[in-house]
PDB file of C-alpha atoms in Angstrom:
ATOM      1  CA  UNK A   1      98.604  87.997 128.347  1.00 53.00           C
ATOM      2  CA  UNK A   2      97.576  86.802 124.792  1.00 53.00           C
ATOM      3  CA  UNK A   3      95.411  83.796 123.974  1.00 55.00           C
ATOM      4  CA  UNK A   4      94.688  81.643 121.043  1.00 56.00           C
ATOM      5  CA  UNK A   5      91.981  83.538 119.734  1.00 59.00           C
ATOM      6  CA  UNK A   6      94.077  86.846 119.688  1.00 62.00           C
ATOM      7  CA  UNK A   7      92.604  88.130 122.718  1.00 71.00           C
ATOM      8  CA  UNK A   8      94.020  90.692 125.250  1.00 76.00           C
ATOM      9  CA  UNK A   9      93.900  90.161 128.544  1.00 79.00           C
ATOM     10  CA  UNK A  10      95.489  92.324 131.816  1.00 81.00           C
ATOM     11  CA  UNK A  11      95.921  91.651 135.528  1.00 79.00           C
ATOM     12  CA  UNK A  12      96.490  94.402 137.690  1.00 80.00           C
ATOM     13  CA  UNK A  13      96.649  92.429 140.831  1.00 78.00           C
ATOM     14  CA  UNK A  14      99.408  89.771 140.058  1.00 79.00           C
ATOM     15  CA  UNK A  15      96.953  87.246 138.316  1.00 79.00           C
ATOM     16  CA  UNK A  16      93.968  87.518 140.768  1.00 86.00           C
ATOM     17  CA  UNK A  17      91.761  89.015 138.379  1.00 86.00           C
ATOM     18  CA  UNK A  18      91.835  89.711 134.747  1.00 83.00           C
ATOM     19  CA  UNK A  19      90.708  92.283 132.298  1.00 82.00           C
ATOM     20  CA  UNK A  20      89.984  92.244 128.573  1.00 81.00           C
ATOM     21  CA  UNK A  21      92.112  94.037 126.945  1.00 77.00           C
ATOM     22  CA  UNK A  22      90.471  93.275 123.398  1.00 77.00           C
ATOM     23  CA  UNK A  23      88.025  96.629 123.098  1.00 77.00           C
ATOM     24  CA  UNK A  24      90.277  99.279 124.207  1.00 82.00           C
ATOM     25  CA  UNK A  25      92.736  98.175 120.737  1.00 82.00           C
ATOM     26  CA  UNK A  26      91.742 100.133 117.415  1.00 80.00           C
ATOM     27  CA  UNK A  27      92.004  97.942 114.724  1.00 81.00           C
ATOM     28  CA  UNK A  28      91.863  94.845 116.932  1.00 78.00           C
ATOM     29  CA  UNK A  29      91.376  91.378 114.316  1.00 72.00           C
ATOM     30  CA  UNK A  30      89.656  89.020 116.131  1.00 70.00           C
ATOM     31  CA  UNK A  31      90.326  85.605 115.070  1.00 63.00           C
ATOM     32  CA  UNK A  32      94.082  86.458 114.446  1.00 62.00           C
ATOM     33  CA  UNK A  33      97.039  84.787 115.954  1.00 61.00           C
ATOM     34  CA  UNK A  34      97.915  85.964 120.041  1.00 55.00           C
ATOM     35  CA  UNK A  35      99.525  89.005 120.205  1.00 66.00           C
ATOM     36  CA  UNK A  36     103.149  89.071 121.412  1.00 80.00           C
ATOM     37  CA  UNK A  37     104.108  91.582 123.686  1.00 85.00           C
ATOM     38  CA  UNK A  38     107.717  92.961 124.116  1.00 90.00           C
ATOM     39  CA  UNK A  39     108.326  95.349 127.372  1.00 92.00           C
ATOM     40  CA  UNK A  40     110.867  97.551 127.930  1.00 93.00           C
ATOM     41  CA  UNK A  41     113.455  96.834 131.012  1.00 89.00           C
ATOM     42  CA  UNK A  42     113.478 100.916 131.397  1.00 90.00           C
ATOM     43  CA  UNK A  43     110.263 101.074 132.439  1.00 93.00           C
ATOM     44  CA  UNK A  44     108.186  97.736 132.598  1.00 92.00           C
ATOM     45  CA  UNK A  45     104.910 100.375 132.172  1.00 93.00           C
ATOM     46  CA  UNK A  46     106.508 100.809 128.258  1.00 96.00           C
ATOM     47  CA  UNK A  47     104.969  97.827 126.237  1.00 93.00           C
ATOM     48  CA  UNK A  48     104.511  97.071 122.851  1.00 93.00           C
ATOM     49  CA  UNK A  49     101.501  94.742 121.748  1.00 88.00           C
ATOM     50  CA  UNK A  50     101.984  92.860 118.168  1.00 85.00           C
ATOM     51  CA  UNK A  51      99.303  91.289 116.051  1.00 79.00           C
ATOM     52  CA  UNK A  52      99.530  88.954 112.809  1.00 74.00           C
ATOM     53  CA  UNK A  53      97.637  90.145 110.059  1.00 68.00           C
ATOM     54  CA  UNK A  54      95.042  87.982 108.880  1.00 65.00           C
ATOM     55  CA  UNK A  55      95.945  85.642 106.114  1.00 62.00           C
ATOM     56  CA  UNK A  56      95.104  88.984 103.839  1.00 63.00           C
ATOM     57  CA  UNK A  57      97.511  89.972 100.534  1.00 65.00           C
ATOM     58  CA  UNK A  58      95.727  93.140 100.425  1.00 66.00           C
ATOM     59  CA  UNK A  59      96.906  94.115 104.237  1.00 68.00           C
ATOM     60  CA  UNK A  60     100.625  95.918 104.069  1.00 69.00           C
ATOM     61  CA  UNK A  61     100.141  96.831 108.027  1.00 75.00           C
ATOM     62  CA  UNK A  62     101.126  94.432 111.154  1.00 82.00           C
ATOM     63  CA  UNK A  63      98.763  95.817 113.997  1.00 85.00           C
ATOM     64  CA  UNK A  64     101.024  97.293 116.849  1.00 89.00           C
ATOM     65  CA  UNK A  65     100.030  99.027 120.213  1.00 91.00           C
ATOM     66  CA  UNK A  66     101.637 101.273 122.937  1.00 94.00           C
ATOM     67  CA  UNK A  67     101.187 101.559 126.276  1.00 93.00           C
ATOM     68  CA  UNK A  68     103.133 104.044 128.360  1.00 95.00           C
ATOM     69  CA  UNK A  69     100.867 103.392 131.890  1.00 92.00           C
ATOM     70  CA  UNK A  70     100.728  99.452 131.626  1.00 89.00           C
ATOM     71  CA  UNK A  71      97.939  98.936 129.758  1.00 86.00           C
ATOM     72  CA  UNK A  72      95.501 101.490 131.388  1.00 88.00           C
ATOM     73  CA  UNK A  73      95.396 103.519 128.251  1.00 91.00           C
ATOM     74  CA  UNK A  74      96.683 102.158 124.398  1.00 91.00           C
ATOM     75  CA  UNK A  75      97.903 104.302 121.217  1.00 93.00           C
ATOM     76  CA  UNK A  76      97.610 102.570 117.652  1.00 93.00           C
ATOM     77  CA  UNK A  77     101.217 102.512 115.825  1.00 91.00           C
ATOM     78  CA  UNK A  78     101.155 100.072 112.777  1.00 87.00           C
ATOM     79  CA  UNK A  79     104.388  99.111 111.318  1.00 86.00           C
ATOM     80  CA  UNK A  80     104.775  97.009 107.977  1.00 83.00           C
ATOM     81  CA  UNK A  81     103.295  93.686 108.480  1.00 75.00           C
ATOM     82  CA  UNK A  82     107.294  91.685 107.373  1.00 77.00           C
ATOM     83  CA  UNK A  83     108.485  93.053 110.901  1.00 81.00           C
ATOM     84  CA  UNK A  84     107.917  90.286 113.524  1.00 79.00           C
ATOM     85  CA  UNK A  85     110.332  91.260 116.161  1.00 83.00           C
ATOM     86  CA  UNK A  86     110.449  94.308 118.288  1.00 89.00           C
ATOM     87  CA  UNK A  87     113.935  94.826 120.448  1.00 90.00           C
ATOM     88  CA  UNK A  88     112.984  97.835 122.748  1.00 92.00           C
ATOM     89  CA  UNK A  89     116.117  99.714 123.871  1.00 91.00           C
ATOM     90  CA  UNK A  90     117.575  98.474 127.576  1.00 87.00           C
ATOM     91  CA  UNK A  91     117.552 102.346 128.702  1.00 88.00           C
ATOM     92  CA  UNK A  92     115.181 104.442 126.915  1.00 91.00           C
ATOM     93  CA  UNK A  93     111.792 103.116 127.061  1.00 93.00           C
ATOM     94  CA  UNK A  94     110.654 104.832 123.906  1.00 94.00           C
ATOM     95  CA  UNK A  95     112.826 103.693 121.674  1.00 94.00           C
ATOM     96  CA  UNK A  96     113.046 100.257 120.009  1.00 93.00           C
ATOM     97  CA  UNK A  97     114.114  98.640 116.565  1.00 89.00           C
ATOM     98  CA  UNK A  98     111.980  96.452 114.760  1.00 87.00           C
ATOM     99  CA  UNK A  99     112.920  93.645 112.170  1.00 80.00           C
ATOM    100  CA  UNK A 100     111.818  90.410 110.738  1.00 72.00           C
ATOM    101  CA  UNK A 101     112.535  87.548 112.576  1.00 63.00           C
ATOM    102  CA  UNK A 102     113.941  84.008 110.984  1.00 54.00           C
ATOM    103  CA  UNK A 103     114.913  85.691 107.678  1.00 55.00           C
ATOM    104  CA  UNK A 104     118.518  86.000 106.344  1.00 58.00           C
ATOM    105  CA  UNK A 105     117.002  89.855 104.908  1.00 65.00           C
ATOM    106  CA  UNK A 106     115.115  91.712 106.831  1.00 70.00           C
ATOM    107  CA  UNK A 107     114.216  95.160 106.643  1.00 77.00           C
ATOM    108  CA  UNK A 108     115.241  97.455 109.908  1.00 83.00           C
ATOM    109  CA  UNK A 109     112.564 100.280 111.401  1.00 87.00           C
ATOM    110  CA  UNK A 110     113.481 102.515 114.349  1.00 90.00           C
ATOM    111  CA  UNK A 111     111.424 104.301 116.406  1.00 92.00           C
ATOM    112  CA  UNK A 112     112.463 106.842 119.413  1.00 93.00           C
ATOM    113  CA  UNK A 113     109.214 107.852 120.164  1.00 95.00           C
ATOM    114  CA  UNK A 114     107.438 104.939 121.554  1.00 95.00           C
ATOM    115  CA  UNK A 115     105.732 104.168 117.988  1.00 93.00           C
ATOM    116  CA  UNK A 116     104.715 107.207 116.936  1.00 93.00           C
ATOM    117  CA  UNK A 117     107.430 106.967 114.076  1.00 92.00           C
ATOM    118  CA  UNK A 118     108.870 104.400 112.468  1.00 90.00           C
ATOM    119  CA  UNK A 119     112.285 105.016 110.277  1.00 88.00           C
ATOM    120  CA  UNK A 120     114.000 102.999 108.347  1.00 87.00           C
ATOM    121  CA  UNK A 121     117.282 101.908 108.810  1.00 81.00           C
ATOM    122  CA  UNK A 122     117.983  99.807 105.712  1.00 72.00           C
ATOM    123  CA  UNK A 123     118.398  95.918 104.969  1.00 68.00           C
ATOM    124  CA  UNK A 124     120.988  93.539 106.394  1.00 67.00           C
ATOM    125  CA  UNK A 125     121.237  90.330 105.862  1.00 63.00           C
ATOM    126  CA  UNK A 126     121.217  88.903 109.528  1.00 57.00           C
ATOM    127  CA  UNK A 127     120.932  85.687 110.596  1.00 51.00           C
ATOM    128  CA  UNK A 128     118.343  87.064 113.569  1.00 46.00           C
ATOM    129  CA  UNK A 129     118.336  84.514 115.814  1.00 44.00           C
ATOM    130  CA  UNK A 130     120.767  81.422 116.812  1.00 46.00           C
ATOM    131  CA  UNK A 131     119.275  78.397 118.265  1.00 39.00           C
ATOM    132  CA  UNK A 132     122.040  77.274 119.799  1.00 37.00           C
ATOM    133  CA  UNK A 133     123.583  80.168 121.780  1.00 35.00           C
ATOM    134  CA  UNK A 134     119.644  80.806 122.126  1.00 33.00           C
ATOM    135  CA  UNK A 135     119.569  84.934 122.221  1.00 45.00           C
ATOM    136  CA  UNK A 136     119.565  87.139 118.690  1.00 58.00           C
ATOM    137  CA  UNK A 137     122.256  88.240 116.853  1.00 76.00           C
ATOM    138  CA  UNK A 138     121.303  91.561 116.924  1.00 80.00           C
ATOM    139  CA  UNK A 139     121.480  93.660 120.213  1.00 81.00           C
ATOM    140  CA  UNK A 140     121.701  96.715 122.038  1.00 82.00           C
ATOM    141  CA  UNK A 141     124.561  97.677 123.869  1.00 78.00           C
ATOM    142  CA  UNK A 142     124.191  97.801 127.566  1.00 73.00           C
ATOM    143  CA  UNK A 143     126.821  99.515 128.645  1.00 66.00           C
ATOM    144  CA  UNK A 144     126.816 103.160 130.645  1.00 64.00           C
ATOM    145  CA  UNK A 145     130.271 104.439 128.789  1.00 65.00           C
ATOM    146  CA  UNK A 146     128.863 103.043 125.498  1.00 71.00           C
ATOM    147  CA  UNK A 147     127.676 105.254 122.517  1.00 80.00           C
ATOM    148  CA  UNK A 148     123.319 104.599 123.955  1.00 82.00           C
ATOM    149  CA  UNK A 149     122.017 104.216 120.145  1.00 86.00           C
ATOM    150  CA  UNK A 150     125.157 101.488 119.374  1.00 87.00           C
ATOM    151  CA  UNK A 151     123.735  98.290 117.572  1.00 87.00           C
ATOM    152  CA  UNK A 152     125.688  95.281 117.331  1.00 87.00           C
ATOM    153  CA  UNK A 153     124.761  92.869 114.627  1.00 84.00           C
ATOM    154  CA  UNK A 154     125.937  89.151 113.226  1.00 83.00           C
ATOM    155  CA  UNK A 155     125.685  89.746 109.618  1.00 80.00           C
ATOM    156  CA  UNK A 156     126.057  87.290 106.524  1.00 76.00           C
ATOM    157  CA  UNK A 157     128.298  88.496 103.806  1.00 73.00           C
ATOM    158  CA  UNK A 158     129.538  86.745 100.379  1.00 73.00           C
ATOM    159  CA  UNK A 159     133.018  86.306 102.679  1.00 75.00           C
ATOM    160  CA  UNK A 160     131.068  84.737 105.466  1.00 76.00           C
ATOM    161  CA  UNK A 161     129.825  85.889 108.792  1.00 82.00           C
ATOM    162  CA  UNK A 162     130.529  89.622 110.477  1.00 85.00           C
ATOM    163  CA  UNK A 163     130.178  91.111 113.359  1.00 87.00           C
ATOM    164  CA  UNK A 164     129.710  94.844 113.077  1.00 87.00           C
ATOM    165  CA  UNK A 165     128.475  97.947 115.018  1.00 87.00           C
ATOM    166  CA  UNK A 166     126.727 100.994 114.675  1.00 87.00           C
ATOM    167  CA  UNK A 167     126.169 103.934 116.024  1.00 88.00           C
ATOM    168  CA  UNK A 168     123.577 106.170 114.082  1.00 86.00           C
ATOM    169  CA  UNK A 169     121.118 103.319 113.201  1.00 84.00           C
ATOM    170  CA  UNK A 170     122.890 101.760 110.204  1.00 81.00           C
ATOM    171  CA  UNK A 171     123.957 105.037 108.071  1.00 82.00           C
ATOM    172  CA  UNK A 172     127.223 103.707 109.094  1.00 85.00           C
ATOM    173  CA  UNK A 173     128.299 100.651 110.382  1.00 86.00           C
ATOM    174  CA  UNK A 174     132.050  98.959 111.777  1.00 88.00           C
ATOM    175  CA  UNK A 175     133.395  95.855 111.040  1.00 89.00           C
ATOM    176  CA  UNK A 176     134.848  94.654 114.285  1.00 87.00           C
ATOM    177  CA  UNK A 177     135.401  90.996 113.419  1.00 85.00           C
ATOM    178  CA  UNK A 178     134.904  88.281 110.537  1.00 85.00           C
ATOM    179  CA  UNK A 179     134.149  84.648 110.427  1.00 83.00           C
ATOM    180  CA  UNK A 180     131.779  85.132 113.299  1.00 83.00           C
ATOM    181  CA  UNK A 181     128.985  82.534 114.656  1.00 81.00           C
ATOM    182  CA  UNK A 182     127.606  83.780 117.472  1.00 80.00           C
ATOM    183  CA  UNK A 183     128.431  86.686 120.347  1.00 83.00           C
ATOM    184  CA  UNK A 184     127.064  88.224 123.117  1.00 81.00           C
ATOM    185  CA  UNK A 185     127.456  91.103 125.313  1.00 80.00           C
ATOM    186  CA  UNK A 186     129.153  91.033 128.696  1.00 72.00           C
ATOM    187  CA  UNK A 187     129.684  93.942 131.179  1.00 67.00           C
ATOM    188  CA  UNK A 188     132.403  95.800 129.030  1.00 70.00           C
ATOM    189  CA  UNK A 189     133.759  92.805 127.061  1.00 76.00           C
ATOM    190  CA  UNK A 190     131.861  91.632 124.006  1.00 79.00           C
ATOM    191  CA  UNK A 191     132.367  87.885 123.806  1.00 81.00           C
ATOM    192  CA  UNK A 192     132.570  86.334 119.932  1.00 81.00           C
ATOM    193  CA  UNK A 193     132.862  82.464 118.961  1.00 80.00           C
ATOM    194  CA  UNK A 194     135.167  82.626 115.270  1.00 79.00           C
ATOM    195  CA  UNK A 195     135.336  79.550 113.285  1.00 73.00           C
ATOM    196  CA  UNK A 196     138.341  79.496 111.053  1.00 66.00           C
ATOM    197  CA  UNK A 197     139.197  76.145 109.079  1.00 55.00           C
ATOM    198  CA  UNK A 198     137.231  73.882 111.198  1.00 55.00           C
ATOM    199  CA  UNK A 199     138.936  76.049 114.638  1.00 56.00           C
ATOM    200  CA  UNK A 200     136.818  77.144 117.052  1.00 54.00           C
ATOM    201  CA  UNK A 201     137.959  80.507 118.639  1.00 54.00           C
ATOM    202  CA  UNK A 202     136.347  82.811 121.435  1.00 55.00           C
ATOM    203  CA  UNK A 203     137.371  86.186 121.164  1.00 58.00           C
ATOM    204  CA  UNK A 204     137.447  88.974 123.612  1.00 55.00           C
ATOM    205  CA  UNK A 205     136.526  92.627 122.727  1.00 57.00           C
ATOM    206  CA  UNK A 206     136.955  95.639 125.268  1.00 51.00           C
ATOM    207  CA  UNK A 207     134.005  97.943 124.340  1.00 52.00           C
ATOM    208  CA  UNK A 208     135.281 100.835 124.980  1.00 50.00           C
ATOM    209  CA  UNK A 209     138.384 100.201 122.456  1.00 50.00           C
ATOM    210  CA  UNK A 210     136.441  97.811 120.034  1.00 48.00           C
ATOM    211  CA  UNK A 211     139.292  96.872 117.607  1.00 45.00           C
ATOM    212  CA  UNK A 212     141.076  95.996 120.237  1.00 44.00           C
ATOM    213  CA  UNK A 213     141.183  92.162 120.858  1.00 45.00           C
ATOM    214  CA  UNK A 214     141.976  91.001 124.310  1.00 41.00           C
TER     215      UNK A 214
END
């Protein structure tokens, strides 16, 4: 749990009792914004802490932590200080992609080793999160016959909004569908809301055949 003040705090017992979490974080700013946390759903012991910089031009580093054991022990992984978002990967617990949230161009960043690298992936200009279907336009797939690393993104083009995929972290992508406003994925369908001249249409993808509409 994060507070105010930027603190760090853990329970081991389901909230009985709480330990600070603050001393055992190199690099910890104290003063700073809360951390956010993002866990993985692989292993809920696989957790990344995130802390604002300080209102600092001279800092080019966002403070990040990694904890494979739930927060018994921490490792020190600072990313650039634009990425605000960390999406860790539904079904490996060490890997994750990391972006900037609220920004039409945001730098990408991989990492498949829980932090210890972070690659870049390129630039796309992604409208990262949509307030009204209320989940991010820029997931993991989640399904078992699916290519594991496959990305599925909502991006903004000069010809309007696309939904593409990739499989190999954005060296290539697929464009699967145009004039797209939001989507989501569902067991092996991936669900997309098209707006065409003023039309509202919800298309139907298999995933396994992903040109294919239904």
């Amino acid at each position: 749990m994060g507070t105010t003040d930027g603190h760090i705090y853990r329970s081991p017992d389901y909230g009985k009792t709480w330990e600070l979490q603050s001393s055992k974080l190199t690099n910890f700013l104290v003063g700073s914004r809360a951390t956010d946390l993002f866990q993985s759903e692989a292993d809920n012991n696989h957790i990344y802490l995130s802390q604002d910089p300080l209102n600092d031009p001279t800092v080019s580093l966002r403070n990040v932590w990694t904890t494979e054991d739930g927060g018994i022990t921490y490792n020190y992984r600072p990313i650039p200080k634009e990425l605000t978002y960390i999406i860790p990967h539904p079904s490996e617990p060490k890997t994750a992609i990391a972006l900037t949230l609220y920004s039409r161009n945001s730098a990408v960043y991989y990492t498949t080793d829980m932090g210890v690298n972070w690659n870049l992936c390129g630039s796309l200009s992604v409208s990262t999160y949509n307030s009204y279907w209320f989940n991010f336009n820029i997931k993991w797939t989640r399904i078992a016959s699916d290519n594991p690393h496959r990305i599925y993104v909502l991006e903004s083009t000069s010809h309007g909004n696309r939904l593409i995929s990739t499989d190999d972290f954005f060296r290539t992508n697929k464009t699967l569908l145009m004039d797209v406003t939001a989507f989501d994925v569902m067991e092996d369908i991936l669900v997309a809301q098209t707006v065409r001249l003023e039309e509202v249409y919800l298309s139907l993808i298999h995933i396994s055949e992903p040109t294919r509409l239904l």
